[in-house]
Amino acid sequence: MAMHQKILIIDFGSQYTQLIARRIRELNVFSQIVPCNHIPDIGPEIKGIVLSGSPFSVGSGKLPAFDFEKVRARAPMLGICYGAQFLASHFGGKVSSTEQREYGRARLGFIEPGSALFEGLAAGSQVWMSHGDTITELPAVFHCVASTTDIPVAAFANQPNGHPPVFGLQFHPEVTHSDQGKQVLANFVLGICGCSGDWTPAVFVEESVRLLQDKIGDGTVILGLSGGVDSSVAALLLHKAIGNRLHGIFVNNGLLRKNEYEEVLDAYTGMGLQVRGVDASQRFLTELTGVSDPETKRKIIGRVFVEVFQEIAAQEQDARWLGQGTIYPDVIESVSIHGPAMTIKSHHNVGGLPEKLHLQVVEPLRELFKDEVRRVGRELQLDPRILNRHPFPGPGLGIRIIGAVSAERVTLLQEADRIFIDKLRQHGWYDQVWQAGAILTPVQSVGVMGDERTYEYVVALRAVSSTDGMTADWSRLPHDLLAEISTEIINRVKGINRVVYDISTKPPATIEWE
């Protein structure tokens, strides 16, 4: 990443840390998450520091390791929830577990006139609280700048003393339930920290191309493509940087959606990418014969993919680099605040391949969240068929067929799934749903078709709304649409005589069934 203005987010294990980063990036300012026990050097590019919330309690005595002196007085600082309580406690205030707890919606009853942090907000603004501990006494260097009916200190600031300002919020401005939370973050990032807000998709593309050219030099890159957004955007960035020295490989594992192999190859060709299609479907299906355990299926699919990819990649004798579509959540989800070192997990699609192929890794998207990848893809004019494509699991239909996988069952599911997706598109629902697909269950049920009794499979439909897949709610598709989909599947797909709709949320359920 170029030397861009940056907001450093120090993570204490909050469930909302990624959301803080994304809200700041929506202001066109780059933000970076680091665990509290792995603080980097604070360079001039860091214009502000945010201390996240945490499941820890300031008064518990079991706090995560954190070298506060390394960041103190280096840039304006904003503590959120636990971060605010840490600051209050560190500077001599009192944080207690009292009856004055707040969870959920609250309203700011008092806002200090002229507060830089609350510019544009008025008393009565709704905020989202989620804390058991409460700041009961501020240190002498701080003063209250906002309060609610139940919490005297909802926000504080330090007295001017020649050092960068320090602020604390006991509410979460990053969640949508804080109605003007984004304004609070904008006041901090753009106003107090003085960030210019110039980190845009166009700038990212321009800088990434330059960095990729410098890194790869005259080398050749091979890249495993899936037909999904991440690998496709990575391919376009690499192609823009090195042209035909990018060699794409798209493996058909026999578990793709109906006609997807041909449609994706056609889309890549239309974008000018040099992509080699490899139909290994029979090899995958043979290996999966008789296997029902979900984890075993995943491992087989992953192993065979590596074997096939390795065989094809070995034919690219000039390749020195392996491209991967790793995105920011892949990087930070494996970073623990409980240990002294950061461990970056292997990419879920091609884990282990760099070592086996003796290639260096290049990951053009490792700084981006999923929604940012789509914005960059739009900037690069990625084919809409891929740009707007729903997320699709790496193991494909192999984990949407509950139980053993066979060619016959794959065909059944492909036909039902195609009807489902086509109907969503026809009725304008595809782009309103974050992810959708059909699941072939191992359950068979009695039915009547004409004068004949049938005993055929039950297919389940799954459609969810989400932002990033971390949480998801089931989509409220119209009953008439569900009826139309059900009728078409039962009438057209021989072997299926019953359709059900999954209305489970994540959590406690997952999006996929396996």
Short mmCIF file of C-alpha atoms in Angstrom, two decimals:
data_model
loop_
_atom_site.label_atom_id
_atom_site.label_comp_id
_atom_site.label_asym_id
_atom_site.label_seq_id
_atom_site.Cartn_x
_atom_site.Cartn_y
_atom_site.Cartn_z
CA MET A 1 0.00 0.00 0.00
CA ALA A 2 1.35 3.45 -0.88
CA MET A 3 2.10 6.03 1.82
CA HIS A 4 -1.52 7.13 2.09
CA GLN A 5 -3.11 8.94 4.99
CA LYS A 6 -4.19 6.27 7.42
CA ILE A 7 -6.32 5.79 10.51
CA LEU A 8 -4.90 3.06 12.73
CA ILE A 9 -7.51 0.94 14.54
CA ILE A 10 -6.17 -0.90 17.56
CA ASP A 11 -8.26 -4.00 18.10
CA PHE A 12 -9.05 -5.31 21.59
CA GLY A 13 -11.28 -8.10 20.29
CA SER A 14 -14.52 -6.25 19.61
CA GLN A 15 -17.15 -7.78 17.35
CA TYR A 16 -17.48 -4.33 15.76
CA THR A 17 -13.83 -3.67 14.87
CA GLN A 18 -14.21 -4.52 11.17
CA LEU A 19 -17.27 -2.29 11.05
CA ILE A 20 -15.25 0.66 12.39
CA ALA A 21 -12.72 0.13 9.60
CA ARG A 22 -15.39 -0.07 6.93
CA ARG A 23 -17.19 3.07 8.14
CA ILE A 24 -13.93 5.02 8.01
CA ARG A 25 -13.18 3.71 4.53
CA GLU A 26 -16.62 4.89 3.42
CA LEU A 27 -15.19 8.37 4.07
CA ASN A 28 -12.51 7.58 1.43
CA VAL A 29 -9.83 7.32 4.12
CA PHE A 30 -7.69 4.19 4.41
CA SER A 31 -7.95 2.39 7.76
CA GLN A 32 -5.84 -0.47 9.07
CA ILE A 33 -6.67 -2.90 11.89
CA VAL A 34 -3.87 -4.14 14.14
CA PRO A 35 -4.12 -6.30 17.29
CA CYS A 36 -3.41 -4.42 20.51
CA ASN A 37 -0.37 -6.61 21.19
CA HIS A 38 1.24 -5.99 17.81
CA ILE A 39 1.45 -2.21 17.38
CA PRO A 40 3.50 -1.01 14.39
CA ASP A 41 5.70 2.05 14.40
CA ILE A 42 3.62 5.23 14.17
CA GLY A 43 4.75 6.95 10.99
CA PRO A 44 3.68 10.31 9.56
CA GLU A 45 1.00 8.62 7.40
CA ILE A 46 -1.00 7.74 10.53
CA LYS A 47 -3.30 10.71 11.07
CA GLY A 48 -5.48 9.26 13.81
CA ILE A 49 -5.76 6.31 16.19
CA VAL A 50 -8.93 4.50 17.25
CA LEU A 51 -9.09 2.17 20.27
CA SER A 52 -11.83 -0.43 19.71
CA GLY A 53 -14.31 -2.00 22.07
CA SER A 54 -13.59 -5.31 23.75
CA PRO A 55 -15.10 -8.25 25.62
CA PHE A 56 -12.60 -7.45 28.39
CA SER A 57 -13.43 -5.36 31.45
CA VAL A 58 -11.05 -2.59 32.57
CA GLY A 59 -11.56 -3.63 36.18
CA SER A 60 -11.02 -7.36 35.64
CA GLY A 61 -7.24 -7.33 36.03
CA LYS A 62 -6.98 -9.65 33.00
CA LEU A 63 -6.35 -7.13 30.26
CA PRO A 64 -4.71 -7.87 26.91
CA ALA A 65 -1.13 -6.71 26.46
CA PHE A 66 -0.98 -3.17 25.10
CA ASP A 67 1.96 -0.75 24.91
CA PHE A 68 0.00 2.50 25.26
CA GLU A 69 3.13 4.63 25.45
CA LYS A 70 3.96 3.62 21.88
CA VAL A 71 0.88 5.45 20.58
CA ARG A 72 0.32 8.13 23.23
CA ALA A 73 0.49 11.69 21.87
CA ARG A 74 1.38 10.49 18.33
CA ALA A 75 -1.93 11.47 16.67
CA PRO A 76 -5.50 12.38 17.66
CA MET A 77 -7.06 9.44 19.48
CA LEU A 78 -10.64 8.17 19.77
CA GLY A 79 -11.57 5.45 22.27
CA ILE A 80 -14.82 3.57 21.64
CA CYS A 81 -16.58 1.74 24.50
CA TYR A 82 -13.77 -0.31 26.12
CA GLY A 83 -11.29 2.02 24.40
CA ALA A 84 -12.88 5.00 26.17
CA GLN A 85 -12.94 3.17 29.50
CA PHE A 86 -9.28 2.23 29.09
CA LEU A 87 -8.35 5.88 28.49
CA ALA A 88 -10.36 7.09 31.47
CA SER A 89 -8.81 4.47 33.74
CA HIS A 90 -5.27 4.99 32.43
CA PHE A 91 -5.34 8.72 33.11
CA GLY A 92 -6.65 8.31 36.66
CA GLY A 93 -10.43 8.18 36.34
CA LYS A 94 -12.78 5.51 37.70
CA VAL A 95 -14.56 2.79 35.74
CA SER A 96 -17.08 0.69 37.64
CA SER A 97 -19.57 -2.07 37.08
CA THR A 98 -22.74 -0.44 38.39
CA GLU A 99 -26.48 -0.62 37.93
CA GLN A 100 -26.12 2.20 35.41
CA ARG A 101 -25.58 -0.13 32.46
CA GLU A 102 -26.80 0.54 28.97
CA TYR A 103 -27.54 -1.93 26.18
CA GLY A 104 -29.30 -0.97 22.98
CA ARG A 105 -30.73 2.38 21.93
CA ALA A 106 -30.18 5.54 23.96
CA ARG A 107 -30.44 9.26 23.29
CA LEU A 108 -27.92 11.99 23.91
CA GLY A 109 -29.51 14.33 26.40
CA PHE A 110 -26.59 16.78 26.53
CA ILE A 111 -23.98 17.75 23.90
CA GLU A 112 -21.33 20.35 24.74
CA PRO A 113 -21.77 23.41 22.51
CA GLY A 114 -18.86 23.81 20.10
CA SER A 115 -17.60 20.24 20.53
CA ALA A 116 -15.53 19.35 17.45
CA LEU A 117 -16.51 15.69 17.77
CA PHE A 118 -20.25 16.41 17.80
CA GLU A 119 -20.43 19.15 15.18
CA GLY A 120 -23.72 18.83 13.31
CA LEU A 121 -25.41 16.74 16.03
CA ALA A 122 -28.19 17.91 18.29
CA ALA A 123 -29.40 16.73 21.68
CA GLY A 124 -31.79 13.81 21.27
CA SER A 125 -29.68 12.02 18.65
CA GLN A 126 -30.04 8.22 18.94
CA VAL A 127 -26.91 6.19 19.74
CA TRP A 128 -26.24 2.48 20.33
CA MET A 129 -24.87 1.40 23.70
CA SER A 130 -23.36 -1.98 24.56
CA HIS A 131 -21.48 -1.81 27.83
CA GLY A 132 -21.73 -3.11 31.37
CA ASP A 133 -18.86 -1.06 32.81
CA THR A 134 -19.39 2.69 33.15
CA ILE A 135 -17.09 5.67 33.56
CA THR A 136 -18.14 7.00 36.97
CA GLU A 137 -15.40 9.59 37.41
CA LEU A 138 -13.35 11.38 34.76
CA PRO A 139 -9.66 12.15 35.32
CA ALA A 140 -8.73 15.81 35.78
CA VAL A 141 -7.42 16.08 32.22
CA PHE A 142 -10.82 15.13 30.69
CA HIS A 143 -14.21 16.80 30.62
CA CYS A 144 -17.65 15.48 29.62
CA VAL A 145 -18.89 16.49 26.16
CA ALA A 146 -22.06 14.32 25.95
CA SER A 147 -24.35 12.36 28.23
CA THR A 148 -27.55 10.30 28.15
CA THR A 149 -30.39 10.10 30.67
CA ASP A 150 -28.76 7.13 32.43
CA ILE A 151 -25.06 7.66 31.73
CA PRO A 152 -23.50 10.94 32.89
CA VAL A 153 -20.40 10.44 30.72
CA ALA A 154 -21.38 9.22 27.25
CA ALA A 155 -18.43 11.04 25.68
CA PHE A 156 -15.40 13.00 26.86
CA ALA A 157 -12.48 15.05 25.56
CA ASN A 158 -9.18 16.14 27.06
CA GLN A 159 -8.19 19.67 27.97
CA PRO A 160 -5.89 21.38 25.43
CA ASN A 161 -2.31 20.76 26.57
CA GLY A 162 -0.17 21.03 23.46
CA HIS A 163 -0.63 17.36 22.59
CA PRO A 164 -3.00 15.84 19.98
CA PRO A 165 -6.57 15.70 21.31
CA VAL A 166 -8.04 12.59 22.96
CA PHE A 167 -11.73 11.64 22.83
CA GLY A 168 -13.80 8.83 24.25
CA LEU A 169 -17.25 7.47 23.36
CA GLN A 170 -19.17 4.99 25.47
CA PHE A 171 -21.49 4.33 22.51
CA HIS A 172 -20.75 2.72 19.14
CA PRO A 173 -20.80 5.29 16.29
CA GLU A 174 -19.96 2.60 13.72
CA VAL A 175 -23.30 0.74 13.91
CA THR A 176 -26.32 1.86 11.90
CA HIS A 177 -28.43 2.13 15.08
CA SER A 178 -26.40 5.24 15.97
CA ASP A 179 -28.32 7.53 13.64
CA GLN A 180 -25.57 10.14 13.26
CA GLY A 181 -22.66 7.86 14.09
CA LYS A 182 -21.09 8.30 10.67
CA GLN A 183 -21.13 12.07 11.21
CA VAL A 184 -19.25 11.59 14.50
CA LEU A 185 -16.61 9.47 12.72
CA ALA A 186 -16.41 12.02 9.90
CA ASN A 187 -15.88 14.81 12.45
CA PHE A 188 -13.00 12.84 13.94
CA VAL A 189 -11.39 11.54 10.73
CA LEU A 190 -11.92 14.44 8.33
CA GLY A 191 -12.13 17.31 10.79
CA ILE A 192 -9.99 16.60 13.85
CA CYS A 193 -7.43 14.35 12.10
CA GLY A 194 -7.45 16.46 8.94
CA CYS A 195 -7.67 13.56 6.45
CA SER A 196 -8.34 14.64 2.88
CA GLY A 197 -10.59 11.68 1.92
CA ASP A 198 -8.78 10.88 -1.33
CA TRP A 199 -8.60 7.07 -1.03
CA THR A 200 -10.98 6.13 -3.88
CA PRO A 201 -11.32 3.06 -6.12
CA ALA A 202 -9.67 4.97 -8.97
CA VAL A 203 -6.71 5.88 -6.78
CA PHE A 204 -6.46 2.29 -5.51
CA VAL A 205 -6.35 0.96 -9.09
CA GLU A 206 -3.71 3.48 -10.15
CA GLU A 207 -1.48 2.80 -7.15
CA SER A 208 -1.98 -0.97 -7.23
CA VAL A 209 -0.97 -1.20 -10.87
CA ARG A 210 2.20 0.72 -10.18
CA LEU A 211 3.05 -1.39 -7.12
CA LEU A 212 2.36 -4.65 -8.98
CA GLN A 213 4.60 -3.58 -11.86
CA ASP A 214 7.42 -2.76 -9.42
CA LYS A 215 6.96 -6.02 -7.49
CA ILE A 216 6.58 -8.46 -10.39
CA GLY A 217 9.02 -6.84 -12.78
CA ASP A 218 9.24 -8.91 -15.97
CA GLY A 219 7.91 -12.05 -14.23
CA THR A 220 4.94 -14.23 -15.15
CA VAL A 221 1.98 -14.80 -12.83
CA ILE A 222 -0.40 -17.75 -12.72
CA LEU A 223 -3.77 -17.23 -11.06
CA GLY A 224 -6.50 -19.68 -10.16
CA LEU A 225 -9.85 -18.20 -11.17
CA SER A 226 -13.19 -19.24 -9.71
CA GLY A 227 -15.62 -17.06 -11.64
CA GLY A 228 -16.23 -15.08 -8.45
CA VAL A 229 -15.67 -11.40 -7.78
CA ASP A 230 -12.44 -11.61 -5.77
CA SER A 231 -10.33 -13.67 -8.15
CA SER A 232 -11.77 -11.86 -11.18
CA VAL A 233 -10.94 -8.38 -9.84
CA ALA A 234 -7.47 -9.61 -8.88
CA ALA A 235 -7.07 -10.88 -12.47
CA LEU A 236 -8.09 -7.52 -13.97
CA LEU A 237 -5.64 -5.63 -11.76
CA LEU A 238 -2.82 -8.00 -12.64
CA HIS A 239 -3.72 -7.89 -16.34
CA LYS A 240 -3.71 -4.09 -16.26
CA ALA A 241 -0.25 -4.23 -14.68
CA ILE A 242 1.49 -6.99 -16.67
CA GLY A 243 -0.77 -7.80 -19.63
CA ASN A 244 -0.48 -11.27 -21.13
CA ARG A 245 2.15 -12.32 -18.61
CA LEU A 246 -0.84 -13.23 -16.46
CA HIS A 247 -1.96 -16.80 -17.11
CA GLY A 248 -5.35 -17.63 -15.60
CA ILE A 249 -6.51 -21.17 -14.83
CA PHE A 250 -10.21 -21.96 -14.36
CA VAL A 251 -10.89 -25.49 -13.13
CA ASN A 252 -14.28 -27.11 -13.63
CA ASN A 253 -14.71 -29.35 -10.59
CA GLY A 254 -18.06 -30.67 -11.80
CA LEU A 255 -19.76 -28.89 -8.91
CA LEU A 256 -20.45 -25.55 -10.58
CA ARG A 257 -23.89 -24.19 -11.38
CA LYS A 258 -25.55 -25.19 -14.65
CA ASN A 259 -23.59 -23.89 -17.68
CA GLU A 260 -21.37 -21.83 -15.37
CA TYR A 261 -18.10 -23.22 -16.75
CA GLU A 262 -18.90 -22.09 -20.30
CA GLU A 263 -20.48 -18.79 -19.25
CA VAL A 264 -17.55 -17.74 -17.06
CA LEU A 265 -14.96 -18.64 -19.71
CA ASP A 266 -16.95 -16.59 -22.22
CA ALA A 267 -17.01 -13.61 -19.83
CA TYR A 268 -13.24 -13.82 -19.26
CA THR A 269 -12.58 -13.96 -22.99
CA GLY A 270 -14.72 -10.87 -23.47
CA MET A 271 -12.58 -9.02 -20.92
CA GLY A 272 -9.37 -9.81 -22.81
CA LEU A 273 -8.00 -12.16 -20.15
CA GLN A 274 -5.85 -15.12 -21.08
CA VAL A 275 -7.58 -17.95 -19.23
CA ARG A 276 -7.17 -21.69 -19.66
CA GLY A 277 -10.21 -23.80 -18.86
CA VAL A 278 -9.60 -27.25 -17.38
CA ASP A 279 -12.52 -29.68 -17.21
CA ALA A 280 -11.67 -32.03 -14.34
CA SER A 281 -15.28 -32.73 -13.36
CA GLN A 282 -15.07 -36.50 -13.74
CA ARG A 283 -11.95 -36.64 -11.59
CA PHE A 284 -13.64 -34.77 -8.74
CA LEU A 285 -16.85 -36.80 -8.93
CA THR A 286 -14.92 -40.08 -8.92
CA GLU A 287 -13.00 -39.05 -5.79
CA LEU A 288 -16.27 -38.04 -4.05
CA THR A 289 -18.08 -41.31 -4.77
CA GLY A 290 -19.75 -42.66 -1.63
CA VAL A 291 -18.49 -39.84 0.63
CA SER A 292 -21.15 -38.24 2.86
CA ASP A 293 -19.25 -36.47 5.65
CA PRO A 294 -19.19 -32.69 4.95
CA GLU A 295 -15.66 -32.09 6.18
CA THR A 296 -14.31 -35.09 4.27
CA LYS A 297 -15.99 -33.79 1.11
CA ARG A 298 -14.39 -30.38 1.60
CA LYS A 299 -10.95 -31.91 2.09
CA ILE A 300 -11.29 -34.11 -1.00
CA ILE A 301 -12.42 -31.18 -3.15
CA GLY A 302 -9.56 -29.03 -1.83
CA ARG A 303 -6.95 -31.78 -2.33
CA VAL A 304 -8.03 -32.62 -5.88
CA PHE A 305 -8.12 -28.93 -6.78
CA VAL A 306 -4.53 -28.54 -5.60
CA GLU A 307 -3.47 -31.63 -7.56
CA VAL A 308 -5.14 -30.46 -10.77
CA PHE A 309 -3.90 -26.89 -10.40
CA GLN A 310 -0.39 -28.10 -9.66
CA GLU A 311 -0.32 -30.28 -12.79
CA ILE A 312 -1.50 -27.46 -15.04
CA ALA A 313 0.66 -24.79 -13.40
CA ALA A 314 3.76 -26.97 -13.79
CA GLN A 315 3.34 -26.57 -17.53
CA GLU A 316 3.85 -22.80 -17.11
CA GLN A 317 7.61 -23.09 -16.79
CA ASP A 318 8.23 -19.32 -16.85
CA ALA A 319 5.91 -18.59 -13.91
CA ARG A 320 7.55 -17.08 -10.84
CA TRP A 321 4.46 -15.74 -9.07
CA LEU A 322 1.18 -17.19 -7.84
CA GLY A 323 -1.68 -14.71 -7.77
CA GLN A 324 -4.35 -15.06 -5.07
CA GLY A 325 -7.66 -13.28 -4.47
CA THR A 326 -7.07 -12.91 -0.72
CA ILE A 327 -9.13 -10.05 0.76
CA TYR A 328 -8.79 -8.15 4.03
CA PRO A 329 -11.09 -10.35 6.17
CA ASP A 330 -8.97 -13.37 5.12
CA VAL A 331 -5.98 -11.54 6.61
CA ILE A 332 -7.39 -10.13 9.85
CA GLU A 333 -9.74 -12.96 10.88
CA SER A 334 -6.75 -15.08 11.87
CA VAL A 335 -5.04 -12.32 13.86
CA SER A 336 -5.41 -13.02 17.59
CA ILE A 337 -5.06 -10.50 20.37
CA HIS A 338 -4.18 -13.35 22.73
CA GLY A 339 -0.75 -14.12 21.28
CA PRO A 340 2.41 -12.09 20.58
CA ALA A 341 2.59 -12.72 16.83
CA MET A 342 0.29 -12.35 13.86
CA THR A 343 -0.50 -15.50 11.91
CA ILE A 344 -1.98 -15.05 8.46
CA LYS A 345 -4.08 -17.99 7.38
CA SER A 346 -3.50 -19.79 4.11
CA HIS A 347 -5.82 -18.83 1.28
CA HIS A 348 -8.90 -21.02 1.40
CA ASN A 349 -8.76 -21.97 -2.29
CA VAL A 350 -5.10 -22.61 -2.96
CA GLY A 351 -3.59 -23.19 0.47
CA GLY A 352 -0.18 -24.84 0.27
CA LEU A 353 0.30 -24.24 -3.46
CA PRO A 354 3.00 -21.55 -3.15
CA GLU A 355 5.29 -24.01 -1.35
CA LYS A 356 4.53 -26.92 -3.68
CA LEU A 357 5.07 -24.83 -6.81
CA HIS A 358 7.99 -22.86 -5.36
CA LEU A 359 6.34 -19.60 -6.31
CA GLN A 360 6.17 -16.21 -4.66
CA VAL A 361 2.70 -14.95 -3.76
CA VAL A 362 1.10 -11.74 -5.00
CA GLU A 363 -2.22 -10.64 -3.46
CA PRO A 364 -3.54 -7.43 -5.05
CA LEU A 365 -6.69 -7.27 -2.89
CA ARG A 366 -5.38 -8.09 0.56
CA GLU A 367 -6.16 -4.54 1.77
CA LEU A 368 -9.84 -4.55 0.69
CA PHE A 369 -13.17 -5.60 2.17
CA LYS A 370 -15.67 -7.43 -0.07
CA ASP A 371 -17.76 -4.34 -0.81
CA GLU A 372 -14.59 -2.45 -1.73
CA VAL A 373 -13.57 -5.24 -4.10
CA ARG A 374 -16.87 -4.75 -5.93
CA ARG A 375 -16.29 -1.00 -6.18
CA VAL A 376 -12.82 -1.60 -7.63
CA GLY A 377 -14.32 -4.15 -10.02
CA ARG A 378 -16.80 -1.53 -11.17
CA GLU A 379 -13.92 0.90 -11.70
CA LEU A 380 -12.18 -1.76 -13.83
CA GLN A 381 -15.41 -2.40 -15.77
CA LEU A 382 -15.65 -6.03 -14.70
CA ASP A 383 -18.35 -7.89 -16.63
CA PRO A 384 -21.63 -7.39 -14.70
CA ARG A 385 -22.30 -11.14 -14.91
CA ILE A 386 -19.37 -11.60 -12.54
CA LEU A 387 -19.40 -8.28 -10.68
CA ASN A 388 -22.96 -8.77 -9.43
CA ARG A 389 -22.66 -12.52 -8.91
CA HIS A 390 -23.71 -13.88 -5.55
CA PRO A 391 -20.98 -15.41 -3.37
CA PHE A 392 -20.56 -19.11 -4.14
CA PRO A 393 -18.78 -21.59 -1.86
CA GLY A 394 -15.37 -22.89 -2.93
CA PRO A 395 -16.54 -26.55 -2.79
CA GLY A 396 -19.51 -25.54 -4.93
CA LEU A 397 -22.56 -27.77 -5.07
CA GLY A 398 -20.59 -30.43 -3.23
CA ILE A 399 -21.71 -28.89 0.05
CA ARG A 400 -25.21 -28.09 -1.19
CA ILE A 401 -25.84 -31.77 -1.80
CA ILE A 402 -26.44 -33.17 1.65
CA GLY A 403 -24.89 -36.63 1.81
CA ALA A 404 -23.13 -38.45 -1.01
CA VAL A 405 -22.36 -36.65 -4.26
CA SER A 406 -23.04 -38.26 -7.65
CA ALA A 407 -23.33 -37.02 -11.21
CA GLU A 408 -27.08 -37.64 -11.13
CA ARG A 409 -27.59 -35.67 -7.94
CA VAL A 410 -25.42 -32.81 -9.23
CA THR A 411 -27.61 -32.60 -12.35
CA LEU A 412 -30.79 -32.59 -10.23
CA LEU A 413 -29.49 -29.72 -8.09
CA GLN A 414 -28.15 -27.76 -11.08
CA GLU A 415 -31.58 -27.84 -12.73
CA ALA A 416 -33.44 -26.76 -9.57
CA ASP A 417 -30.85 -24.10 -8.74
CA ARG A 418 -30.98 -22.64 -12.26
CA ILE A 419 -34.76 -22.25 -12.06
CA PHE A 420 -34.45 -20.55 -8.65
CA ILE A 421 -31.77 -18.08 -9.76
CA ASP A 422 -33.46 -17.34 -13.10
CA LYS A 423 -36.75 -16.58 -11.34
CA LEU A 424 -35.01 -14.22 -8.90
CA ARG A 425 -33.53 -12.36 -11.85
CA GLN A 426 -36.80 -12.26 -13.80
CA HIS A 427 -38.67 -10.76 -10.85
CA GLY A 428 -35.98 -8.24 -9.87
CA TRP A 429 -34.96 -9.99 -6.68
CA TYR A 430 -31.49 -11.22 -7.56
CA ASP A 431 -29.73 -7.95 -6.74
CA GLN A 432 -31.81 -7.50 -3.57
CA VAL A 433 -30.53 -10.82 -2.19
CA TRP A 434 -26.95 -11.18 -0.95
CA GLN A 435 -26.75 -14.91 -1.62
CA ALA A 436 -29.17 -17.54 -2.85
CA GLY A 437 -29.08 -21.18 -3.85
CA ALA A 438 -30.85 -24.51 -3.73
CA ILE A 439 -29.89 -27.40 -1.42
CA LEU A 440 -30.61 -31.00 -2.34
CA THR A 441 -31.57 -32.86 0.82
CA PRO A 442 -31.21 -36.62 1.34
CA VAL A 443 -34.90 -36.72 2.29
CA GLN A 444 -37.41 -38.33 -0.05
CA SER A 445 -41.13 -37.77 0.35
CA VAL A 446 -44.33 -39.20 -1.05
CA GLY A 447 -46.10 -37.17 -3.70
CA VAL A 448 -48.78 -37.52 -6.34
CA MET A 449 -48.22 -36.47 -9.96
CA GLY A 450 -51.18 -37.20 -12.19
CA ASP A 451 -52.48 -40.59 -11.15
CA GLU A 452 -49.07 -41.82 -10.05
CA ARG A 453 -47.51 -41.97 -6.61
CA THR A 454 -44.00 -40.55 -6.46
CA TYR A 455 -41.22 -40.93 -3.93
CA GLU A 456 -38.69 -38.24 -4.77
CA TYR A 457 -36.26 -35.75 -3.26
CA VAL A 458 -36.97 -32.61 -1.26
CA VAL A 459 -35.08 -29.48 -2.32
CA ALA A 460 -34.62 -26.53 0.05
CA LEU A 461 -34.29 -22.93 -1.15
CA ARG A 462 -31.99 -20.53 0.72
CA ALA A 463 -31.89 -16.75 0.19
CA VAL A 464 -30.31 -14.35 2.67
CA SER A 465 -29.69 -10.64 3.11
CA SER A 466 -26.30 -9.62 4.48
CA THR A 467 -23.44 -7.17 4.09
CA ASP A 468 -20.45 -9.43 4.50
CA GLY A 469 -21.76 -12.88 5.38
CA MET A 470 -20.70 -12.62 9.02
CA THR A 471 -24.37 -12.32 9.98
CA ALA A 472 -27.36 -12.93 7.72
CA ASP A 473 -31.14 -12.80 7.80
CA TRP A 474 -33.42 -14.84 5.57
CA SER A 475 -34.85 -12.87 2.67
CA ARG A 476 -38.58 -12.16 2.72
CA LEU A 477 -39.32 -13.30 -0.82
CA PRO A 478 -42.96 -12.79 -1.87
CA HIS A 479 -45.17 -15.84 -1.40
CA ASP A 480 -46.35 -15.66 -5.01
CA LEU A 481 -42.73 -15.80 -6.21
CA LEU A 482 -41.94 -18.77 -3.97
CA ALA A 483 -45.04 -20.54 -5.28
CA GLU A 484 -43.98 -19.92 -8.88
CA ILE A 485 -40.47 -21.22 -8.21
CA SER A 486 -41.77 -24.30 -6.42
CA THR A 487 -44.22 -25.15 -9.19
CA GLU A 488 -41.60 -24.77 -11.90
CA ILE A 489 -39.03 -26.94 -10.10
CA ILE A 490 -41.52 -29.74 -9.37
CA ASN A 491 -42.93 -29.68 -12.91
CA ARG A 492 -39.61 -29.49 -14.74
CA VAL A 493 -37.10 -31.41 -12.60
CA LYS A 494 -37.89 -35.09 -12.56
CA GLY A 495 -36.74 -36.51 -9.25
CA ILE A 496 -37.92 -33.62 -7.06
CA ASN A 497 -41.49 -33.49 -5.76
CA ARG A 498 -41.29 -31.11 -2.81
CA VAL A 499 -39.78 -27.62 -2.24
CA VAL A 500 -39.23 -25.96 1.15
CA TYR A 501 -37.87 -22.52 2.09
CA ASP A 502 -35.20 -22.03 4.78
CA ILE A 503 -36.11 -19.21 7.21
CA SER A 504 -33.09 -19.55 9.54
CA THR A 505 -30.85 -16.62 10.47
CA LYS A 506 -27.07 -16.61 10.94
CA PRO A 507 -26.37 -17.07 13.78
CA PRO A 508 -27.42 -19.59 15.00
CA ALA A 509 -27.60 -21.29 11.58
CA THR A 510 -24.96 -20.86 8.88
CA ILE A 511 -25.69 -19.70 5.35
CA GLU A 512 -24.62 -23.01 3.82
CA TRP A 513 -26.04 -26.26 5.19
CA GLU A 514 -22.67 -28.04 5.24
#
